[in-house]
C-alpha positions as a printed NumPy array, in Angstrom:
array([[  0.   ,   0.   ,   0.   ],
       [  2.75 ,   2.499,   0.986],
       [  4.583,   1.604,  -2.931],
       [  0.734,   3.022,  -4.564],
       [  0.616,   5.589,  -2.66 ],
       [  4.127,   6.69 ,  -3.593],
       [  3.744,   6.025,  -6.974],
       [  0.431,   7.962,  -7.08 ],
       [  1.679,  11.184,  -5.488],
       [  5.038,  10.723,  -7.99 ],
       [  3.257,  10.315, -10.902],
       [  0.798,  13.101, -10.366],
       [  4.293,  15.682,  -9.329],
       [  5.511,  14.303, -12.462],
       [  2.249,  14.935, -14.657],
       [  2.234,  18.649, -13.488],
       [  6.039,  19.077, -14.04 ],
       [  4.882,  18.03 , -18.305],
       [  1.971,  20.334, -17.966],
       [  3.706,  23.503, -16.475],
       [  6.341,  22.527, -19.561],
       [  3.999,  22.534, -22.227],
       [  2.519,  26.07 , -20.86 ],
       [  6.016,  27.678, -20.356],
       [  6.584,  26.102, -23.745],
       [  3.365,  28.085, -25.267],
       [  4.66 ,  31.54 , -23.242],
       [  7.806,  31.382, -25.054],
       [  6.321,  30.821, -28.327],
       [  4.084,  33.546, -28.017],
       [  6.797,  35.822, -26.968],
       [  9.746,  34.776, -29.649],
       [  6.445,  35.733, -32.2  ],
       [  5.886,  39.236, -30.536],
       [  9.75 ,  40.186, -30.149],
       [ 10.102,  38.833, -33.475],
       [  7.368,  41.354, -34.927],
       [  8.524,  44.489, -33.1  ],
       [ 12.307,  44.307, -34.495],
       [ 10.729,  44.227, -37.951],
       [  8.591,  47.519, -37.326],
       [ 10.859,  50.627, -38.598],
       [  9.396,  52.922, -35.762],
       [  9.975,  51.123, -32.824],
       [ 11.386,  53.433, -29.489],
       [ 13.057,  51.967, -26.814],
       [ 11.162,  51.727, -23.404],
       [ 12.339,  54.681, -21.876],
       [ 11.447,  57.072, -25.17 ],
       [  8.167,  55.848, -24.986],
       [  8.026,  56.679, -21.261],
       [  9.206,  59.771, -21.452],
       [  6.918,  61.139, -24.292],
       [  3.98 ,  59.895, -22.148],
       [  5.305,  61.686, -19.116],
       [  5.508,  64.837, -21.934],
       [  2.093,  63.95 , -23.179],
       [  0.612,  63.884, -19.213],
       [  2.339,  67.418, -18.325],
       [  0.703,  68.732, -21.443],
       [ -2.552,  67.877, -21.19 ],
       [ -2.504,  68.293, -17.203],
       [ -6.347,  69.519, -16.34 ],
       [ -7.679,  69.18 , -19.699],
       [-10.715,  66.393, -20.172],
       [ -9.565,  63.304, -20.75 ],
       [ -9.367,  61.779, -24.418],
       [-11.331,  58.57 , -22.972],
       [-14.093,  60.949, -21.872],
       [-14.433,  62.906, -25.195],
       [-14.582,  59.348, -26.578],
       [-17.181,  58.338, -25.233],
       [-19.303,  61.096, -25.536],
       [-18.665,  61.176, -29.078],
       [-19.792,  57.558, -29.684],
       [-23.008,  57.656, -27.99 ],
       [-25.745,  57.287, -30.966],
       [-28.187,  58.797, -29.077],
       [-26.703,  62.113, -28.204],
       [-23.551,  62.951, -29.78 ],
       [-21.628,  65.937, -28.443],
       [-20.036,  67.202, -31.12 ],
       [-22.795,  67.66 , -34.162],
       [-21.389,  70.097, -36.782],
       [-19.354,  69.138, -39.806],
       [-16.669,  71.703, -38.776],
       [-15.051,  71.097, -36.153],
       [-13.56 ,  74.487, -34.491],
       [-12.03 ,  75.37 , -30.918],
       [-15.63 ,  77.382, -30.047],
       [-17.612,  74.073, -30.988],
       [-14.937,  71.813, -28.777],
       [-15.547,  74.033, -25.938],
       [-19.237,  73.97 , -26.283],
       [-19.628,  70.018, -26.927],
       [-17.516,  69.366, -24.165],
       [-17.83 ,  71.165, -20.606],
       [-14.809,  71.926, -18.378],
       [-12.597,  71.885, -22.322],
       [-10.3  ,  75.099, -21.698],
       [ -8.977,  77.317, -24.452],
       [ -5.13 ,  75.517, -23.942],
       [ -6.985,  72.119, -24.464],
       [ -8.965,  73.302, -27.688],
       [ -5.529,  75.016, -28.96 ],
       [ -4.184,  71.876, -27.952],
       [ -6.399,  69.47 , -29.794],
       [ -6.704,  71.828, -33.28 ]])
């Protein structure tokens, strides 16, 4: 009885070991593909430029409405904010409330 119930627990630790294989096996895969595809793009910035223009992009639009908010405001079928053709920094400022005059020079 005590050899099964070694051989049970040992071939169970053993069946997990091939498992956790196969999906470490998968994770690499997947990430040989993506590194694979971003050394063939022809714009591709290190980590830290990318960092830094978002820390750029944050200071600049500091207190402005948020480009997720406009967003969805702008997709909703029902009421739109933004109706005219034109789009100007007066009609910004009217379809969206808090927009200041920096965020509609900004966004034109």
């Amino acid at each position: 009885a005590l050899v099964l119930f070694i051989w049970f627990f040992l071939f169970n630790f053993m069946m997990v070991l091939v498992v956790l294989n196969m999906l470490l096996a998968v994770v690499l895969q997947h990430y040989g593909d993506v590194t694979e595809r971003v050394k063939e793009q022809v714009d591709n910035k290190p980590i830290w430029q990318q960092v830094m223009a978002y820390l750029v992009f944050r200071r600049e639009t500091r207190g402005f409405v948020t480009m997720a908010h406009m967003g969805r405001l702008l997709e909703n079928d029902d009421e739109p904010a933004h109706n005219p053709l034109v789009v100007t920094k007066a009609s910004l400022k009217e379809a969206f409330a808090g927009m200041t005059d920096a965020q509609g020079d900004w966004l034109m």
